[in-house]
PDB file of C-alpha atoms and ligand atoms in Angstrom:
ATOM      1  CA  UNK A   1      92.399  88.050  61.181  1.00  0.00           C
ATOM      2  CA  UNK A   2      90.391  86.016  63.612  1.00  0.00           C
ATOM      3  CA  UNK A   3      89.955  87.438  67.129  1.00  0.00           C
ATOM      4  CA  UNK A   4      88.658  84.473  69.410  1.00  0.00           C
ATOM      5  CA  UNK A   5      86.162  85.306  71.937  1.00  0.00           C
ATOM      6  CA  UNK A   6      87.209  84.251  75.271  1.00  0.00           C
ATOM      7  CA  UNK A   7      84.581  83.423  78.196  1.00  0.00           C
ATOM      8  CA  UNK A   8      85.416  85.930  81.174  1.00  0.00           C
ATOM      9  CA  UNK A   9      84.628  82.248  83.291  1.00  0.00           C
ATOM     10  CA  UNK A  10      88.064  80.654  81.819  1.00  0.00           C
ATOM     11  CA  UNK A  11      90.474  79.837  84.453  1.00  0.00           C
ATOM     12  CA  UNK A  12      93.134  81.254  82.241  1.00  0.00           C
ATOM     13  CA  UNK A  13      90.608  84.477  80.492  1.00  0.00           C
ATOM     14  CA  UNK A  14      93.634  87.113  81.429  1.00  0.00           C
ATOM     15  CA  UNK A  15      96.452  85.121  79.863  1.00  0.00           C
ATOM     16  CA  UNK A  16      94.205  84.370  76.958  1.00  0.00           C
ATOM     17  CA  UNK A  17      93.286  88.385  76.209  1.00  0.00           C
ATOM     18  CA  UNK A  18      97.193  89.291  76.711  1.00  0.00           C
ATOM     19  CA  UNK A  19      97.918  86.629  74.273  1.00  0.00           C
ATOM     20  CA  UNK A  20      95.396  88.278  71.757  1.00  0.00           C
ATOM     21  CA  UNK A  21      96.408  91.366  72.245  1.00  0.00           C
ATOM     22  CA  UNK A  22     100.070  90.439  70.902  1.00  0.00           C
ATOM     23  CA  UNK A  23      98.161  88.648  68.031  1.00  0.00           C
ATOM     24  CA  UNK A  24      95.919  91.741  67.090  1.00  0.00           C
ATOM     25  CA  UNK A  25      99.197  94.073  67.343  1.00  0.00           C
ATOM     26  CA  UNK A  26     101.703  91.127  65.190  1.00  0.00           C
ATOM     27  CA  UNK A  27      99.211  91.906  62.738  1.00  0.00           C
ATOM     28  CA  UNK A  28      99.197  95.699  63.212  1.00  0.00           C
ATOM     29  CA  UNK A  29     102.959  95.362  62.664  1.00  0.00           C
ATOM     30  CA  UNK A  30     103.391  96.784  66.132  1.00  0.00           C
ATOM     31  CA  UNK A  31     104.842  93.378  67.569  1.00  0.00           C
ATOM     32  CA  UNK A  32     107.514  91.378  65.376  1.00  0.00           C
ATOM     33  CA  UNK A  33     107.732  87.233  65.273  1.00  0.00           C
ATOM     34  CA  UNK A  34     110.287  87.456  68.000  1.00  0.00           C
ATOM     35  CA  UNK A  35     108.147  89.113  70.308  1.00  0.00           C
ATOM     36  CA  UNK A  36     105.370  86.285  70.293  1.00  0.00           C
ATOM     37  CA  UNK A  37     108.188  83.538  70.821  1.00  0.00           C
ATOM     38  CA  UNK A  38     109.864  86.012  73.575  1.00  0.00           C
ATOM     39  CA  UNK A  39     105.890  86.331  75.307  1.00  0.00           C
ATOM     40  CA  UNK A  40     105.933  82.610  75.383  1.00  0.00           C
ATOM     41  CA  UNK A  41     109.105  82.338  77.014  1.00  0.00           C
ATOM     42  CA  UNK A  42     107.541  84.661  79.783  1.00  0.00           C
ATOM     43  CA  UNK A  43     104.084  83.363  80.525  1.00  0.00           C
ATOM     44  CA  UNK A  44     106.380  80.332  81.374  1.00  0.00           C
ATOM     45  CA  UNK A  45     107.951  82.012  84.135  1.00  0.00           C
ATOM     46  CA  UNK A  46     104.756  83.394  85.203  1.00  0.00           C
ATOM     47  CA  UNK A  47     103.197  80.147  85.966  1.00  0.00           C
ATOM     48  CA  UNK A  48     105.773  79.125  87.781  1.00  0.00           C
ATOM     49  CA  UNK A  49     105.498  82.595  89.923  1.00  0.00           C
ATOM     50  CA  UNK A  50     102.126  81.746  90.333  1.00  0.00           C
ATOM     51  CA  UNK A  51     101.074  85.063  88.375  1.00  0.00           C
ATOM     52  CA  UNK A  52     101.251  87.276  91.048  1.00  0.00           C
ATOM     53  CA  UNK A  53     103.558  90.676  91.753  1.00  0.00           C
ATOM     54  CA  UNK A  54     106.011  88.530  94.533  1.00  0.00           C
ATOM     55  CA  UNK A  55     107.136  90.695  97.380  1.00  0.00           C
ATOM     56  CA  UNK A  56     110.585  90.554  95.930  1.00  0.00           C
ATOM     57  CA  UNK A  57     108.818  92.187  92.710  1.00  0.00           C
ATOM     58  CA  UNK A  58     107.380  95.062  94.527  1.00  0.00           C
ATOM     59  CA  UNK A  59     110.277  95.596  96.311  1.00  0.00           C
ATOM     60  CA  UNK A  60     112.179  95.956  93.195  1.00  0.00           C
ATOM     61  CA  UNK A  61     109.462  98.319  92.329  1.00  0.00           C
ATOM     62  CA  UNK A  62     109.822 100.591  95.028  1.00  0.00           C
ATOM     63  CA  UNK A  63     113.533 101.249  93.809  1.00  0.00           C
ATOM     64  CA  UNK A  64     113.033 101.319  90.211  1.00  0.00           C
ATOM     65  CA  UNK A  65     109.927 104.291  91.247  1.00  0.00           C
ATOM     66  CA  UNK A  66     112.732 105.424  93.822  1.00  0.00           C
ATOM     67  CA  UNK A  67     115.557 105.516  90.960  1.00  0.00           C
ATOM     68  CA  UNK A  68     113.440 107.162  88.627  1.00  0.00           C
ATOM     69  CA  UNK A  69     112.358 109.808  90.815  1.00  0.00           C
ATOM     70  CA  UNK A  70     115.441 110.837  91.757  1.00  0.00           C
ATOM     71  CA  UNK A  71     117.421 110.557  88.192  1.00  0.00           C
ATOM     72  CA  UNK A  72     118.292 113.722  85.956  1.00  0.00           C
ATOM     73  CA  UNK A  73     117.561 112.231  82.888  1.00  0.00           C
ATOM     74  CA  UNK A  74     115.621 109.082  83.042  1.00  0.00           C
ATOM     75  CA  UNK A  75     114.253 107.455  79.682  1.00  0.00           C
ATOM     76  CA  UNK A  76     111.931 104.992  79.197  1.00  0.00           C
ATOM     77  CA  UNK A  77     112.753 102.296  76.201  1.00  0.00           C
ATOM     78  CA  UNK A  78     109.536 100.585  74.402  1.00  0.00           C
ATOM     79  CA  UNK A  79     109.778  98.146  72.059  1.00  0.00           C
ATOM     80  CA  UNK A  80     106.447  96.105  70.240  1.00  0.00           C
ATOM     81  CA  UNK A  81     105.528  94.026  72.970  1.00  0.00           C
ATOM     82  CA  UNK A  82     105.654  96.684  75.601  1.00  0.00           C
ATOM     83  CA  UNK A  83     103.920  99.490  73.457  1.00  0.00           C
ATOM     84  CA  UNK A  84     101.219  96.587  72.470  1.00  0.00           C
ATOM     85  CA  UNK A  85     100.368  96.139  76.293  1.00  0.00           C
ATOM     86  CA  UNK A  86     101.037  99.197  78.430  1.00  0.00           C
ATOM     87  CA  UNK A  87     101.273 102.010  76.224  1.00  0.00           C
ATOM     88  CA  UNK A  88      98.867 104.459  78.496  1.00  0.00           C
ATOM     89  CA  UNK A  89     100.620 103.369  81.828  1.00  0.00           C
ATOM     90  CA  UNK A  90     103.909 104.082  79.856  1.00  0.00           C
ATOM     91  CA  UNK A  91     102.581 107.779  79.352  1.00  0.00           C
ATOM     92  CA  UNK A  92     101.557 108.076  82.614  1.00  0.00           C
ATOM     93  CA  UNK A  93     105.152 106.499  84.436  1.00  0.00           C
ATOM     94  CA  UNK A  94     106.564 108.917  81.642  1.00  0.00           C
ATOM     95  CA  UNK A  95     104.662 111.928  83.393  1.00  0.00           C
ATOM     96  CA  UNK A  96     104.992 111.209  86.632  1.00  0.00           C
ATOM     97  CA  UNK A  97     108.691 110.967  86.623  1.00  0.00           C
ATOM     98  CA  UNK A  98     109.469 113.310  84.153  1.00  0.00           C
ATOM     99  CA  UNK A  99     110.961 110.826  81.908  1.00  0.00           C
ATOM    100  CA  UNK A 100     111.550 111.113  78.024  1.00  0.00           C
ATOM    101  CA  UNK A 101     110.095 107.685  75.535  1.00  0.00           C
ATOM    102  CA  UNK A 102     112.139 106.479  72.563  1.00  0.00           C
ATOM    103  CA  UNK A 103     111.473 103.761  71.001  1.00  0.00           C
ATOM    104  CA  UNK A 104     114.184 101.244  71.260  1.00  0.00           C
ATOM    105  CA  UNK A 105     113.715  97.940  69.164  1.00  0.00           C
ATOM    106  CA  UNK A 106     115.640  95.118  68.822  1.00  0.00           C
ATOM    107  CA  UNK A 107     114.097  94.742  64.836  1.00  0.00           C
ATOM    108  CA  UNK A 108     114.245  98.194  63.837  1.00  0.00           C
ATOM    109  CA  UNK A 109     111.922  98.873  60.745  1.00  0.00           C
ATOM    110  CA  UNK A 110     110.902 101.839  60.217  1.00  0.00           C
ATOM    111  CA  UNK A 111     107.208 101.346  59.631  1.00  0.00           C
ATOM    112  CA  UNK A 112     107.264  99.387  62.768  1.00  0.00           C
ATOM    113  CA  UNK A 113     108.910 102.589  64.616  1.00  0.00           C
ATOM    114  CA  UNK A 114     106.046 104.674  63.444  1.00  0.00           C
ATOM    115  CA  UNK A 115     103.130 102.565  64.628  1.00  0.00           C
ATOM    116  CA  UNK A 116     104.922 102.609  67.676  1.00  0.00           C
ATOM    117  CA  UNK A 117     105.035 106.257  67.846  1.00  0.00           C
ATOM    118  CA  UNK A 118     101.395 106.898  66.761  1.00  0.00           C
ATOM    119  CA  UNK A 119     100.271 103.854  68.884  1.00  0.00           C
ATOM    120  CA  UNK A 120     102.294 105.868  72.277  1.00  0.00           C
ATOM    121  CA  UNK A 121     100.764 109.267  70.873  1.00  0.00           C
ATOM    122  CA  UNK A 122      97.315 107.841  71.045  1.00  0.00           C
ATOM    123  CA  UNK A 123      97.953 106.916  74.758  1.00  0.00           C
ATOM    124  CA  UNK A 124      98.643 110.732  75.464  1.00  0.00           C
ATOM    125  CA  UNK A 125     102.426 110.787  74.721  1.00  0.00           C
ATOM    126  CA  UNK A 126     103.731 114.265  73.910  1.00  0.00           C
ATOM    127  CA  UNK A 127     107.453 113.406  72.365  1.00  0.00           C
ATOM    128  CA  UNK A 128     108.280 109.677  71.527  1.00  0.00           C
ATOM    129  CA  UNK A 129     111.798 109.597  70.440  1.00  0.00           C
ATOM    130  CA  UNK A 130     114.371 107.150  68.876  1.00  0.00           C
ATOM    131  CA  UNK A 131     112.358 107.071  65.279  1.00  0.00           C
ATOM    132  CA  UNK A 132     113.986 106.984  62.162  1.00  0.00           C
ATOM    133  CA  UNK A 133     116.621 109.072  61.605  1.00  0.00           C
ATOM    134  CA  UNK A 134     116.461 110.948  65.222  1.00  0.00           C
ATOM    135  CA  UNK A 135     117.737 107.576  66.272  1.00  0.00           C
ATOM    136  CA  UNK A 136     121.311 108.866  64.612  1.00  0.00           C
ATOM    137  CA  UNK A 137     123.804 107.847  67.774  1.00  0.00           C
ATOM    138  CA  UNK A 138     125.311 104.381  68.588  1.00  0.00           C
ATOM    139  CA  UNK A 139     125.941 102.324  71.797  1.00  0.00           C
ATOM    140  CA  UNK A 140     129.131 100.881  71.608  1.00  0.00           C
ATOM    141  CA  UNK A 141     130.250  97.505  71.257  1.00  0.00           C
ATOM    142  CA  UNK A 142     126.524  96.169  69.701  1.00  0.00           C
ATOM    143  CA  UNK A 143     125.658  94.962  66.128  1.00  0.00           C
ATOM    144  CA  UNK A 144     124.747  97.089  63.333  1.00  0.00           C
ATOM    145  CA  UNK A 145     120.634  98.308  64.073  1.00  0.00           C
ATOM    146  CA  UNK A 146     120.354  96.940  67.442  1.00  0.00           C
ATOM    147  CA  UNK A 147     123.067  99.837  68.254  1.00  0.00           C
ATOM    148  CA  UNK A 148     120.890 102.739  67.153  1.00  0.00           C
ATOM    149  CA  UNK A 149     120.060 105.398  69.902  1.00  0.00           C
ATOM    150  CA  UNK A 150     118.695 108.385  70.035  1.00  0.00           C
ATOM    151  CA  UNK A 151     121.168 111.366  71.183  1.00  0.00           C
ATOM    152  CA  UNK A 152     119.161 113.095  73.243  1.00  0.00           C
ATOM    153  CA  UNK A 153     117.083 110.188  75.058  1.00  0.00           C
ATOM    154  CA  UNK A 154     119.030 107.029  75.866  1.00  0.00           C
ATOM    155  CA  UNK A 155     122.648 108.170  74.972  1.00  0.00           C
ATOM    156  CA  UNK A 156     122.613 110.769  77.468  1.00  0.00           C
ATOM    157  CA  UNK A 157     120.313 109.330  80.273  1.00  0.00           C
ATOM    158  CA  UNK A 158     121.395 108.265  83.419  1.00  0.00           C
ATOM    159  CA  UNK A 159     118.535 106.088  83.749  1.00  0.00           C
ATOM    160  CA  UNK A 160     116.844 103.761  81.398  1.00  0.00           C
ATOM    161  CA  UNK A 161     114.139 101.784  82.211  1.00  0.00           C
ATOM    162  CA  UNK A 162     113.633  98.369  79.625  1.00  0.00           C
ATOM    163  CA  UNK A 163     110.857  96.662  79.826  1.00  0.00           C
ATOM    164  CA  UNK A 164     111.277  93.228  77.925  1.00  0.00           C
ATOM    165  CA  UNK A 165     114.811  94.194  77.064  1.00  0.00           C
ATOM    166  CA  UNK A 166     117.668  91.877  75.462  1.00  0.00           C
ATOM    167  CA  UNK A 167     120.760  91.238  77.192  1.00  0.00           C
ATOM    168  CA  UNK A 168     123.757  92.252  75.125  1.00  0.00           C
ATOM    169  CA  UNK A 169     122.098  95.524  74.593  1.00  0.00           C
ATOM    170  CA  UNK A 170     121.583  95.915  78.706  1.00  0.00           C
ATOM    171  CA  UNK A 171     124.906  94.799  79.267  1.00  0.00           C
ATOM    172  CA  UNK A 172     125.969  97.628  76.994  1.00  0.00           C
ATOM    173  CA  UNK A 173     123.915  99.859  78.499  1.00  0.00           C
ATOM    174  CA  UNK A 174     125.563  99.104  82.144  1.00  0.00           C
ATOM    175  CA  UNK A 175     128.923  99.292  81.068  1.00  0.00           C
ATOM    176  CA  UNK A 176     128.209 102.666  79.313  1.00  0.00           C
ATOM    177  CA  UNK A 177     127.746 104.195  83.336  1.00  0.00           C
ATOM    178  CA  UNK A 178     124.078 104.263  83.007  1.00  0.00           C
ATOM    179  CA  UNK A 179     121.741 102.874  85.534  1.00  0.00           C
ATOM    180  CA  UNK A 180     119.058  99.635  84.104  1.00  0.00           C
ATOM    181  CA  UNK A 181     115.603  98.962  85.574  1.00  0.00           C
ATOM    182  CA  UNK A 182     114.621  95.682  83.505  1.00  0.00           C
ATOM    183  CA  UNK A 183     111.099  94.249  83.660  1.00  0.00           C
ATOM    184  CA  UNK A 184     111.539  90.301  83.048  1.00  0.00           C
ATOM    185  CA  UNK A 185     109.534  87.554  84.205  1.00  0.00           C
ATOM    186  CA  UNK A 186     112.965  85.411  83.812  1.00  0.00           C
ATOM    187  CA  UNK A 187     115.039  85.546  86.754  1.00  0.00           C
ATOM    188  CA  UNK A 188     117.482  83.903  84.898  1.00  0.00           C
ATOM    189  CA  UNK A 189     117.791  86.020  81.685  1.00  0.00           C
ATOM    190  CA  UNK A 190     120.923  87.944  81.256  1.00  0.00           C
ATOM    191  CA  UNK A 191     119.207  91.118  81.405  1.00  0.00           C
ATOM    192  CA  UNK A 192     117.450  90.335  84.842  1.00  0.00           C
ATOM    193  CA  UNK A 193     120.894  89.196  85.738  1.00  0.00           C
ATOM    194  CA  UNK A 194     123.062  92.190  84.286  1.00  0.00           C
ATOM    195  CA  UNK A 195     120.648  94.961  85.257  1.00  0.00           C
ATOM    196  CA  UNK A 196     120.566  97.466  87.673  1.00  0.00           C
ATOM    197  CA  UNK A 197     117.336  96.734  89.441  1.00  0.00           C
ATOM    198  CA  UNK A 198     115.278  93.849  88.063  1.00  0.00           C
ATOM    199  CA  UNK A 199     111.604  93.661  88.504  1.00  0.00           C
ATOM    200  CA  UNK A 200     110.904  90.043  87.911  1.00  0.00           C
ATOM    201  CA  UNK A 201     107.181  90.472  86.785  1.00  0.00           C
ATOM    202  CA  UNK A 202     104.295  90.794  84.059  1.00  0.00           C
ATOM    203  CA  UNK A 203     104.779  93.784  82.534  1.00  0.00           C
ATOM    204  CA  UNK A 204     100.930  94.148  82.740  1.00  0.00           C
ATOM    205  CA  UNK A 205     101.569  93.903  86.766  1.00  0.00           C
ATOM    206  CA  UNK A 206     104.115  95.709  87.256  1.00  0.00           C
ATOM    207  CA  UNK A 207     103.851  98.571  85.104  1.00  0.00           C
ATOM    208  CA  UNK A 208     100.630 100.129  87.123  1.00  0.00           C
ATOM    209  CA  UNK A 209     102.115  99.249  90.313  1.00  0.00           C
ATOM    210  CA  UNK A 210     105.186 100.796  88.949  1.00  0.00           C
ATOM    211  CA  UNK A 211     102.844 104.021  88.430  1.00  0.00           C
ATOM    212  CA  UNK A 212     101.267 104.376  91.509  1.00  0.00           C
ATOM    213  CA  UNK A 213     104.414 103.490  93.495  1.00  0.00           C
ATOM    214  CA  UNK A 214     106.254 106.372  91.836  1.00  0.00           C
ATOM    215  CA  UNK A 215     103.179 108.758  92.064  1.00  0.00           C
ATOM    216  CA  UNK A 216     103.088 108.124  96.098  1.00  0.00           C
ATOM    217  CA  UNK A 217     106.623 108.850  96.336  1.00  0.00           C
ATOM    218  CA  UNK A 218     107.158 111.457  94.236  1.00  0.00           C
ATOM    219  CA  UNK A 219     106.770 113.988  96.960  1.00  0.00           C
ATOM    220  CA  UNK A 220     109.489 112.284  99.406  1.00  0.00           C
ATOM    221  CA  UNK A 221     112.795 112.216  98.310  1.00  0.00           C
ATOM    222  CA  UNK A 222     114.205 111.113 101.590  1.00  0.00           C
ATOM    223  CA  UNK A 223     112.186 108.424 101.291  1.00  0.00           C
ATOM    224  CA  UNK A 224     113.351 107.414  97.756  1.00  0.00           C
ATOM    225  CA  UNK A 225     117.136 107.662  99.289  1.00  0.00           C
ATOM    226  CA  UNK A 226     116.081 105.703 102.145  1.00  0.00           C
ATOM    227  CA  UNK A 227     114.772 102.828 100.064  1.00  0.00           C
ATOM    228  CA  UNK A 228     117.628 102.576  97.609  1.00  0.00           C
ATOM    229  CA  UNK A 229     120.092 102.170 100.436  1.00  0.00           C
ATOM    230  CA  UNK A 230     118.479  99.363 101.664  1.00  0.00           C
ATOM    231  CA  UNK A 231     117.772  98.075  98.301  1.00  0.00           C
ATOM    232  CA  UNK A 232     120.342  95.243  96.989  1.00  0.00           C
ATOM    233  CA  UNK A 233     119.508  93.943  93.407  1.00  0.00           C
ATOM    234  CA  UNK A 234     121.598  90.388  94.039  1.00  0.00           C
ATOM    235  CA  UNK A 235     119.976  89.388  97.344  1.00  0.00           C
ATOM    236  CA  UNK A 236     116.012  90.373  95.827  1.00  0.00           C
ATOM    237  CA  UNK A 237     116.637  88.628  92.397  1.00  0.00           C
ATOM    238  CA  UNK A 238     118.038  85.120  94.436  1.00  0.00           C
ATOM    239  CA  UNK A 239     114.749  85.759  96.535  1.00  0.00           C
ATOM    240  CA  UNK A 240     112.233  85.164  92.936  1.00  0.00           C
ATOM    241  CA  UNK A 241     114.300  82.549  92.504  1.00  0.00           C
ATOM    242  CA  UNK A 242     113.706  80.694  95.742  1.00  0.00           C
ATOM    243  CA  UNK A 243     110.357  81.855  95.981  1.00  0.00           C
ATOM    244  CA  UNK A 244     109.816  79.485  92.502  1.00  0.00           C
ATOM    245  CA  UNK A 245     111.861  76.938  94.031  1.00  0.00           C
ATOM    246  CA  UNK A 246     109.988  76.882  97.364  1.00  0.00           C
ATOM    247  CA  UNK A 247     106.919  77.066  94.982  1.00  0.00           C
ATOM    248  CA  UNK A 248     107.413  74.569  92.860  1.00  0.00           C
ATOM    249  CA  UNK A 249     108.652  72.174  95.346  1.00  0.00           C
ATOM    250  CA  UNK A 250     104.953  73.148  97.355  1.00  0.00           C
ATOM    251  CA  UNK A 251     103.327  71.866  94.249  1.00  0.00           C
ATOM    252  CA  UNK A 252     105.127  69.089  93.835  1.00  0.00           C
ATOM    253  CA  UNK A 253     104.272  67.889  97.790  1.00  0.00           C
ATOM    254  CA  UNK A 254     100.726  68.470  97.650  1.00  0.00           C
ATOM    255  CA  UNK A 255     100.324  66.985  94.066  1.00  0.00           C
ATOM    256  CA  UNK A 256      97.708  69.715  93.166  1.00  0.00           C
ATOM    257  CA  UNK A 257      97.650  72.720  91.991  1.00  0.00           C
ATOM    258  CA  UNK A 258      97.368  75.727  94.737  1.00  0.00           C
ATOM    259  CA  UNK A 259      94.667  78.054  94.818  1.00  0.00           C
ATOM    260  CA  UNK A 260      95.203  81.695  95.209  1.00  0.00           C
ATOM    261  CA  UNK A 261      93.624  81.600  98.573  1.00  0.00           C
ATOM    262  CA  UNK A 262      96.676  78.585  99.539  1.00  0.00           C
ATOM    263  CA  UNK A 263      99.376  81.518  98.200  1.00  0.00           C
ATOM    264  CA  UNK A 264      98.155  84.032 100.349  1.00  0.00           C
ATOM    265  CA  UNK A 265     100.184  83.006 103.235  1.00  0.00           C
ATOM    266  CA  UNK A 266     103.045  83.429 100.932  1.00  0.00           C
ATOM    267  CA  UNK A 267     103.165  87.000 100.725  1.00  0.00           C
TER     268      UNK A 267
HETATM  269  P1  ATP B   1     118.429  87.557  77.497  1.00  0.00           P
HETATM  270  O1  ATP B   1     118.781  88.126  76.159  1.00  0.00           O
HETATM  271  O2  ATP B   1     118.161  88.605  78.535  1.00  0.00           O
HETATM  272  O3  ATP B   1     119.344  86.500  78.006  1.00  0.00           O
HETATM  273  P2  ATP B   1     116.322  86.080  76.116  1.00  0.00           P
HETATM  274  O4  ATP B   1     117.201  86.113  74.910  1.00  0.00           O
HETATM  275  O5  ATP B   1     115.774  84.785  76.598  1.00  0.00           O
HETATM  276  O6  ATP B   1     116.999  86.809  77.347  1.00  0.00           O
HETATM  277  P3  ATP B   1     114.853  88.244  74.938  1.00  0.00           P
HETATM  278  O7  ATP B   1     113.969  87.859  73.819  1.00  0.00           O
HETATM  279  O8  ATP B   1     116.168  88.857  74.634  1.00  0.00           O
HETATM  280  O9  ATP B   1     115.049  86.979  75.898  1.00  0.00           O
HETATM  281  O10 ATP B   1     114.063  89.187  75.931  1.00  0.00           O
HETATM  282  C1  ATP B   1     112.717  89.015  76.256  1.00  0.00           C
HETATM  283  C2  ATP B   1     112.524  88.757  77.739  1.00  0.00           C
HETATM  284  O11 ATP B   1     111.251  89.276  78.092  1.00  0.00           O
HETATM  285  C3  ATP B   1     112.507  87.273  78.141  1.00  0.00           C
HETATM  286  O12 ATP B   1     113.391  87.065  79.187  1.00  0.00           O
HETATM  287  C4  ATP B   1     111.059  87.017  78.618  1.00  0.00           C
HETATM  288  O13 ATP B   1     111.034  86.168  79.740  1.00  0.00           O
HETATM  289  C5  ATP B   1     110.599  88.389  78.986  1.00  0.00           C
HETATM  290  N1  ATP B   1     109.143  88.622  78.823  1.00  0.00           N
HETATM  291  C6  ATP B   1     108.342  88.326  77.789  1.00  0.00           C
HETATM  292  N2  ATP B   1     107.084  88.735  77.973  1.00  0.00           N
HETATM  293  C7  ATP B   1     107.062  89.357  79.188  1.00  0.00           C
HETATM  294  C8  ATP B   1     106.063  90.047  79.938  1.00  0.00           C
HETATM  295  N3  ATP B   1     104.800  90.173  79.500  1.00  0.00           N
HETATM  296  N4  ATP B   1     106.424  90.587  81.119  1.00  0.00           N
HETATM  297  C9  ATP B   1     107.698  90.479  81.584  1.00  0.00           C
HETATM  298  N5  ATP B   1     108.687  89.854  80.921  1.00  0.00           N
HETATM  299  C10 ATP B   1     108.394  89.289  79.733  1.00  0.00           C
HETATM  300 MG1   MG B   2     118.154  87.875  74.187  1.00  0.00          MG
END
């Protein structure tokens, strides 16, 4: 395996280490094929955010901390891609709202279940469930392995937060009562479209922010009910996708690409 060594002075050095941190963990067996192509189809989104956590993004945030805080059972789902990149911030979210991990993939295997695991228990994770056989109950209405829950994570939560998730399975997930916070950089992905609150984002971004957002409300529950009444999943997802709009049509008008210092004014 060949790890290229990327200059900290390339324009695009961040993209370049996420990208070879999904390479190093393919060949761990941590992240499968599909979740290089699905990475892809998200660093294309990305550009066109510009990169950035949007206000619409930390808005979503703030509901998804909000929502979490104030759930009875919330679970956070990890698949390969999401274990490869966050896994300590996963721990720490997991801590700070009292919120189980299973491992929820879309290509079970078990050997790619227990990296998982031991790559989440590394981070500091106590319990990681959903492995193997714990992962003995079924959502309805899905396909053979991609049905496979486990009975006391996401069958019985009332939250369930899915980073990089698929859509049939969070459309199953919604119509089985249970509230979805999906992380997707496409605003246009069933699963940004089906879920509960959608954060459109990097999961590098917004998992942190997702942290320290929760940890700073975590002592003010009126605060948490205040936000998610004002909080309207429909209106902040059509606001990503006229901030890309207004974006790209920016770009196209000036004919060059902005600098971060142009974009602040956006925010
Ligand atoms: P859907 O099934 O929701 O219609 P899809 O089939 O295009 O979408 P999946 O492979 O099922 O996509 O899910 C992966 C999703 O994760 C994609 O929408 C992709 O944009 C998004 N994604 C990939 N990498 C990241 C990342 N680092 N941060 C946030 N989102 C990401
Ligand atoms: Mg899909």
């Amino acid at each position: 395996m060949t790890i290229i060594k990327i200059p900290p002075e390339h324009p695009r050095a961040e993209s370049l280490r996420i990208r070879e941190k999904l390479v190093e963990h393919y060949h761990k067996g941590v992240v499968a094929t599909a979740g290089l192509i699905a990475h892809g189809r998200g660093e294309a989104f990305d550009y066109m955010l510009g990169e950035k956590t949007t206000k619409p993004a930390l808005n979503a945030i703030k509901a998804a901390a909000a929502t979490l805080l104030t759930a009875e059972k919330p679970v956070i789902s990890v698949n390969g891609n999401t274990a490869a990149l966050v896994a300590e911030e996963i721990v720490r979210l997991a801590n700070v709202a009292k919120a189980k991990i299973e491992v929820n993939l879309f290509y079970r295997s078990l050997e790619r279940e227990l990296k998982i695991k031991e790559l989440l228990e590394k981070a500091g994770a106590d319990e990681v469930l959903g492995v193997g056989e714990d992962a003995s109950a079924k959502i309805p209405e899905l396909q053979s392995e991609r049905r496979r829950v486990d009975p006391r994570g996401i069958l019985v939560a009332d939250v369930v937060l899915v980073p990089l998730e698929d859509g049939d399975r969070t459309e199953a997930l919604v119509r089985m009562g249970k509230k979805v916070i999906a992380i997707d950089l496409n605003p246009l992905s069933r699963t940004a479209q089906k879920a509960t609150i959608t954060i459109v984002d990097n999961v590098v971004r917004a998992t942190p922010k997702l942290v320290e957002t929760a940890e700073k409300l975590k002592q003010d529950l009126k605060k948490c009910h205040e936000i998610l009444l004002n909080f309207d999943n429909k209106k902040n997802l059509a606001e990503s996708i006229t901030l890309i709009k207004e974006r790209l049509s920016r770009l196209a008008e000036k004919g060059e690409y902005l600098t971060l210092e142009d974009e602040k004014h956006e925010l």
